Short mmCIF file of C-alpha atoms and ligand atoms in Angstrom, two decimals:
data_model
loop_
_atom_site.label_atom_id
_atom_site.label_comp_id
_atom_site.label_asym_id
_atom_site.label_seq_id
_atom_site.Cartn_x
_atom_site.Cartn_y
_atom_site.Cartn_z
CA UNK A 1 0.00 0.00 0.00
CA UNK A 2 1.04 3.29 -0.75
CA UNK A 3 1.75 6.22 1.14
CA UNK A 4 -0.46 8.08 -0.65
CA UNK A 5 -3.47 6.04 -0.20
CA UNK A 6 -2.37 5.93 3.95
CA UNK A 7 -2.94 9.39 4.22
CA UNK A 8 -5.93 9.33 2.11
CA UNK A 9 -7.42 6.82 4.30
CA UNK A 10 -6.38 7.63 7.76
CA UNK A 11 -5.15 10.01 10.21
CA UNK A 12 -1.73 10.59 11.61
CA UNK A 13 -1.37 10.95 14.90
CA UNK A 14 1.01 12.30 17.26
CA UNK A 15 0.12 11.49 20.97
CA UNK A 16 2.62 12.38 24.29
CA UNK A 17 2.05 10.44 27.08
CA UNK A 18 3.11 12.17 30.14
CA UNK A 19 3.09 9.10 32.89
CA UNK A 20 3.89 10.22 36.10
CA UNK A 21 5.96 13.06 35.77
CA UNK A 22 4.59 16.99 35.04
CA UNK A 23 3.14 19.00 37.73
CA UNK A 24 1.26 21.64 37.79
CA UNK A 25 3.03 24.64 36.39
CA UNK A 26 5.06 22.34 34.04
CA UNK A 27 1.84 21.36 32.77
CA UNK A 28 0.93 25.01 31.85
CA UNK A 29 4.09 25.98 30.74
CA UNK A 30 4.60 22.92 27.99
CA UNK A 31 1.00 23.59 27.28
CA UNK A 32 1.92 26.97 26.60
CA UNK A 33 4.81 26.90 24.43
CA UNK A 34 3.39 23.96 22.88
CA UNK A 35 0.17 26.36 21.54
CA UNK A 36 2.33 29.16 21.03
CA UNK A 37 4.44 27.28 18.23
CA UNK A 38 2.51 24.11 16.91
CA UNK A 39 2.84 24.39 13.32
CA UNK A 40 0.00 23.66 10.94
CA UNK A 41 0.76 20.00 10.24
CA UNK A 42 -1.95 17.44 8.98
CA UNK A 43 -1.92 15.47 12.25
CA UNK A 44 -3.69 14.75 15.57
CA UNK A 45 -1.88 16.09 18.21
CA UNK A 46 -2.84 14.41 22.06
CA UNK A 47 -1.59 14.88 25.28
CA UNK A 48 -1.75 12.92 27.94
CA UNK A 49 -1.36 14.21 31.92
CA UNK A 50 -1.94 12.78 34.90
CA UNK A 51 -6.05 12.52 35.84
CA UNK A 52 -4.68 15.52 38.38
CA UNK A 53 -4.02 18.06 36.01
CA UNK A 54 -6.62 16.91 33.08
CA UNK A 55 -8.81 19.84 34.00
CA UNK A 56 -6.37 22.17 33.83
CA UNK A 57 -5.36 21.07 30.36
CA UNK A 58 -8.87 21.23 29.06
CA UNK A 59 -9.06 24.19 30.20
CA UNK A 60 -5.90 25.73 28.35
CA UNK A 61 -6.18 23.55 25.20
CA UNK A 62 -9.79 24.65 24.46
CA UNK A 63 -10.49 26.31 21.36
CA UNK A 64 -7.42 24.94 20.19
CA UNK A 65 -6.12 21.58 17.69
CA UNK A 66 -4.52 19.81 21.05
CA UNK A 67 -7.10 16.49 22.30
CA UNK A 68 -6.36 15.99 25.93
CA UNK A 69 -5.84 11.99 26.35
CA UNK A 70 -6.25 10.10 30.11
CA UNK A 71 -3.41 7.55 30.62
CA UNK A 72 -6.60 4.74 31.51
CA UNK A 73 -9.44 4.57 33.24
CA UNK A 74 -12.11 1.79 35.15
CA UNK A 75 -14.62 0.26 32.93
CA UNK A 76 -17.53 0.96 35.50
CA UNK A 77 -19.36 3.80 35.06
CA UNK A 78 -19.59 4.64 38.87
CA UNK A 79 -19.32 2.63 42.37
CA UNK A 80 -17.04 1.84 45.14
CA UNK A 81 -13.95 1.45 43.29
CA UNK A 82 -11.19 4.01 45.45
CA UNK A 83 -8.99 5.58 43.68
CA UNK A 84 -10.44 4.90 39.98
CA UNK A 85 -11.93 7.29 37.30
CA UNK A 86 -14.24 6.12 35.29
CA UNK A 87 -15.28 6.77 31.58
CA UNK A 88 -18.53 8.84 32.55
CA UNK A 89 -16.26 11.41 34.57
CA UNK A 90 -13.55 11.72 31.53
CA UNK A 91 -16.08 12.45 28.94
CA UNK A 92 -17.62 14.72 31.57
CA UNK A 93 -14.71 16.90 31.69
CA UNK A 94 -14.35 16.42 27.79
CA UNK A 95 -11.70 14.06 27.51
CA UNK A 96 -11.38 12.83 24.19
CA UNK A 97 -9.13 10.12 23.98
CA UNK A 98 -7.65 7.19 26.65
CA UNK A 99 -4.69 5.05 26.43
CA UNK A 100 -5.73 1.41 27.53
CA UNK A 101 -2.98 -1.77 27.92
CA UNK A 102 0.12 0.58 28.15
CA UNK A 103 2.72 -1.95 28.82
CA UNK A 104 3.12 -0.24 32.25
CA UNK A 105 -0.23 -0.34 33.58
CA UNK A 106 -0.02 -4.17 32.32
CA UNK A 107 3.42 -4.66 34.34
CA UNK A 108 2.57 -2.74 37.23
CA UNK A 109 -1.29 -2.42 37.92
CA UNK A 110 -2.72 -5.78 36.71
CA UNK A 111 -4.07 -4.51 33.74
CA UNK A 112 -4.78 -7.83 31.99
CA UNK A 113 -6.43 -8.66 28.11
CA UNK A 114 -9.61 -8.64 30.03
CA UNK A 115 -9.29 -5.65 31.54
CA UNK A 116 -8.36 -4.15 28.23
CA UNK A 117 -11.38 -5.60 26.10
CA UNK A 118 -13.71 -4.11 29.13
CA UNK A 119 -12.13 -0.69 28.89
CA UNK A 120 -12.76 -0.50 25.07
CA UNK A 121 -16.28 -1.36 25.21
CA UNK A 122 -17.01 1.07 28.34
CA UNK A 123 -14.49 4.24 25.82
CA UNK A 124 -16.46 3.29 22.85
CA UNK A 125 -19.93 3.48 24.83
CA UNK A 126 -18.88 6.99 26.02
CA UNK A 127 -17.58 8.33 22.46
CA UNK A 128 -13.78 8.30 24.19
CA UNK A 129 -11.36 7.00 21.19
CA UNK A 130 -9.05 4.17 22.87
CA UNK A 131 -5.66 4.35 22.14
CA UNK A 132 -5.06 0.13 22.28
CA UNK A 133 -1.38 -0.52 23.28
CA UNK A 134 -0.20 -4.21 22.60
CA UNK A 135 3.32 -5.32 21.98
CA UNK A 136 5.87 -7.88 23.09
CA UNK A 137 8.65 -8.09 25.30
CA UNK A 138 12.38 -9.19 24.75
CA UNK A 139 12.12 -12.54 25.61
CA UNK A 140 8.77 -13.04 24.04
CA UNK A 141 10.58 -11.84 20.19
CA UNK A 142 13.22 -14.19 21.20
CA UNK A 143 11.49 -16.63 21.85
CA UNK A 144 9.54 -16.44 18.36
CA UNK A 145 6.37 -15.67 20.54
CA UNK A 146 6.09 -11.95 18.88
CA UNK A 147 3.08 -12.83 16.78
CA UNK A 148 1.02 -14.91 18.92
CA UNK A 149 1.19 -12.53 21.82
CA UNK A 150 0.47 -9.55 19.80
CA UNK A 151 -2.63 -11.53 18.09
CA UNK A 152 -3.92 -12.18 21.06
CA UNK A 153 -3.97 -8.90 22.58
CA UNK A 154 -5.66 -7.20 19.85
CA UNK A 155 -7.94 -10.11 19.47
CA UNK A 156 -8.87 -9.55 23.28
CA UNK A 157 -9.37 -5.80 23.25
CA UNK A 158 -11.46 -5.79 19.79
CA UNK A 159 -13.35 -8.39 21.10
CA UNK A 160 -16.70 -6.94 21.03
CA UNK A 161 -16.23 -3.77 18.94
CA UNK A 162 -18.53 -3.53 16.20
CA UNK A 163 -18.29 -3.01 12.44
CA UNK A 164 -19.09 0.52 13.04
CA UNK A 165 -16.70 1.15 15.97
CA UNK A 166 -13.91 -0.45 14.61
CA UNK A 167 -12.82 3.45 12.80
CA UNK A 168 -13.03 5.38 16.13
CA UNK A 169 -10.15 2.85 18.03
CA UNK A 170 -6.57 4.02 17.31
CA UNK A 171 -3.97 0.97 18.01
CA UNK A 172 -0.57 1.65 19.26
CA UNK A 173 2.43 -0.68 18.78
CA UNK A 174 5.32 -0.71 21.65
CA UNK A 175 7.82 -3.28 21.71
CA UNK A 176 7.73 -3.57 25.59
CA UNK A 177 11.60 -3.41 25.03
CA UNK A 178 12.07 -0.28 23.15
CA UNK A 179 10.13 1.61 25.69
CA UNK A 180 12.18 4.29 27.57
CA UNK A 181 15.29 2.34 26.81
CA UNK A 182 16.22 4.32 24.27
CA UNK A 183 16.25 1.18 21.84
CA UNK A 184 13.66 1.93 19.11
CA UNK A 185 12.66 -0.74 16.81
CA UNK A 186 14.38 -0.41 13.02
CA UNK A 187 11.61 1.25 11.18
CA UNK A 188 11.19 -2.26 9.22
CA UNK A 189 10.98 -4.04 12.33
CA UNK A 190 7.95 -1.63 13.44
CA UNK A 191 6.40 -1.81 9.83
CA UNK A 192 6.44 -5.40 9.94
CA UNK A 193 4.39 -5.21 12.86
CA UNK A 194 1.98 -2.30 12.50
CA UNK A 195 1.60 -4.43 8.84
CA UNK A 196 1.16 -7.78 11.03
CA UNK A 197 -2.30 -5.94 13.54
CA UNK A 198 -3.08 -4.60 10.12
CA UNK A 199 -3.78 -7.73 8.71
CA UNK A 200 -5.06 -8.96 12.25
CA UNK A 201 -7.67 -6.20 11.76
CA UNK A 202 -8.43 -7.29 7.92
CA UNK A 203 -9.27 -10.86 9.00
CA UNK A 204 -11.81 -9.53 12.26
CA UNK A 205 -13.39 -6.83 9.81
CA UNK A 206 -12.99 -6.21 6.13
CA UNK A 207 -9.67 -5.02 4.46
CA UNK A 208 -11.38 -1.15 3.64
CA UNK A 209 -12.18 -1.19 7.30
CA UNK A 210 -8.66 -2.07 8.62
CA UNK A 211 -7.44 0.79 6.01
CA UNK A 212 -8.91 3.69 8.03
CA UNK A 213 -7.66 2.68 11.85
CA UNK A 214 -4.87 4.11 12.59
CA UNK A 215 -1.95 2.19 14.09
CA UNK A 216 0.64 3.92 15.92
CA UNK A 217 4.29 3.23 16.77
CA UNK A 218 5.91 3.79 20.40
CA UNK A 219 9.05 3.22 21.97
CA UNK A 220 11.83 5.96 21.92
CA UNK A 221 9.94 7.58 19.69
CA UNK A 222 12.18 11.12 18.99
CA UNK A 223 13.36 13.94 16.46
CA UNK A 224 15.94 11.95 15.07
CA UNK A 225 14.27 8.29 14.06
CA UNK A 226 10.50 10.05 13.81
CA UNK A 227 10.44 10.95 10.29
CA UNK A 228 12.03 7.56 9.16
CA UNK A 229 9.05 5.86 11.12
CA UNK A 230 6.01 7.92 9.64
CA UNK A 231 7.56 6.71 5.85
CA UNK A 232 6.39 3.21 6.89
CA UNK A 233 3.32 2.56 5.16
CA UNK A 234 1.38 1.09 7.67
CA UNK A 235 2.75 3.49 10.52
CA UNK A 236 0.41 5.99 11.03
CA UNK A 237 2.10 8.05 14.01
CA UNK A 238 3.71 7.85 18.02
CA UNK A 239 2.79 7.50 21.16
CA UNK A 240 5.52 9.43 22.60
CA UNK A 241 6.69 9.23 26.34
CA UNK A 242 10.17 11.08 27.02
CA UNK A 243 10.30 12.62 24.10
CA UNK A 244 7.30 14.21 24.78
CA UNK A 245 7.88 15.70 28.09
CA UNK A 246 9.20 19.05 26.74
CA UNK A 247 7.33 21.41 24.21
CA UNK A 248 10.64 21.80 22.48
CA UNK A 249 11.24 17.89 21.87
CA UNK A 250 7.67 17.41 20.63
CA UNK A 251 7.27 20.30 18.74
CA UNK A 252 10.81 18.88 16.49
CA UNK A 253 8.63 15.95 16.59
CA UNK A 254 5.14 17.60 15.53
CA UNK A 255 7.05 19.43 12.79
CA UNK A 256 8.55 16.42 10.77
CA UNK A 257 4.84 15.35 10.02
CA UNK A 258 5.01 15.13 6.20
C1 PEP B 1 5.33 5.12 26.06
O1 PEP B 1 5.41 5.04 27.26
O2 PEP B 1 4.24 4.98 25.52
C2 PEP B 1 6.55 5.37 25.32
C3 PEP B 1 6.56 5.09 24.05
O3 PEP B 1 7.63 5.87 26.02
P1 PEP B 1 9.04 6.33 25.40
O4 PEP B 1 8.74 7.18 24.21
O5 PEP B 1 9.70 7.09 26.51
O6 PEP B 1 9.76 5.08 25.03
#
């Protein structure tokens, strides 16, 4: 497939994901520069804070081309669940996008395939676009389990989502070992991949249906290896975690969008 008919088809889309680490005033300020100097690029551009400071990001990003992303959420709408957020209070506030199965929450909060196909259905029911994360680890390539782990991941978290939903999910590829190691994948090793859900996609749905989701690529993600990675065909933008922390480093980002 062309490049061409990519961009004709889909969106790219450039999404930083904070984690744990902006407060406050950091928050304005790289909200600030970064509306002060994003370029007019043919792109999505999300951010990601903590839930602490998604108010405040609304609240400086309206009016303007930045989507304000939550890092995840519950699946319930409401109930005794301490310490969760659920769907219903993120579109509430106008959240328009959420990042479900980051390889983090998977390592360190029990996020599970379940617990990903749940959170889909309960974004999809409360017009939130999921951004899907799946991808394997080191040993799991090694061992030759790349495919089979990835398959069954987006299998899991599709699960569910209907012919007419499938458009509004975004999918994001991270090789668990590329991520904040500073070891990106080759830009043929992503391909392969984001080519590989692709045709995971084609055989749950139909192929013009997998041909307008976009799939993203994260891990190390930066100014340097960025506008190698967009040429991929079936790359279709980032999910961006250091390299996104700073206005300036996602702005050189932002502005290599062909
Ligand atoms: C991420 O956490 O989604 C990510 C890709 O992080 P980094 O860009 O730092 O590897």
């Amino acid at each position: 497939m062309s490049k061409e008919r990519n961009e004709d088809m889909r969106k790219t889309i450039l999404a930083g994901n904070w984690k744990m680490n902006q407060t406050s005033s950091m928050v304005h300020a790289e909200l600030q520069s970064l509306l002060q100097q994003l370029p007019a690029v043919q792109a999505e551009i999300i951010v990601a804070p903590s839930f602490l400071y998604i108010t405040q990001a609304i609240q400086l990003t309206k009016e303007s081309p930045i989507h304000i992303a939550a890092q995840t959420m519950h699946w319930e709408e409401k109930g005794a669940f301490t310490g969760e957020v659920s769907p219903t209070m993120l579109a509430d506030v106008n959240v328009t996008h959420v990042i479900l199965g980051h390889s983090e929450r998977r390592m360190y909060s029990n996020e599970t395939n379940e617990t990903v196909h749940k959170k889909v259905q309960a974004a999809l029911a409360h017009q939130l676009t999921p951004i899907i994360c799946c991808g394997e680890t080191l040993e799991e390539r090694e061992k030759g389990q790349m495919e089979s782990v990835i398959s069954t991941q987006i299998q899991c978290a599709l699960s569910g989502v209907r012919e007419n939903e499938i458009k509004q999910c975004v999918i994001a590829y991270e090789p668990v070992w590329a991520i904040g190691t500073g070891k990106t994948a080759t830009p043929e090793q992503a391909q392969e991949v984001c080519a590989f859900i692709r045709s995971l996609i084609v055989a749950m749905y139909t192929k013009e249906q997998s041909e307008e989701v976009s799939i993203l690529y994260g891990g190390s993600m930066n100014a340097t290896n960025v506008s190698q990675l967009l040429k991929q065909p079936d790359i279709d933008g980032g999910l961006i975690g250091g390299a996104s922390l700073r206005a300036e480093d996602f702005l050189a980002i932002i502005k290599q969008v062909p």
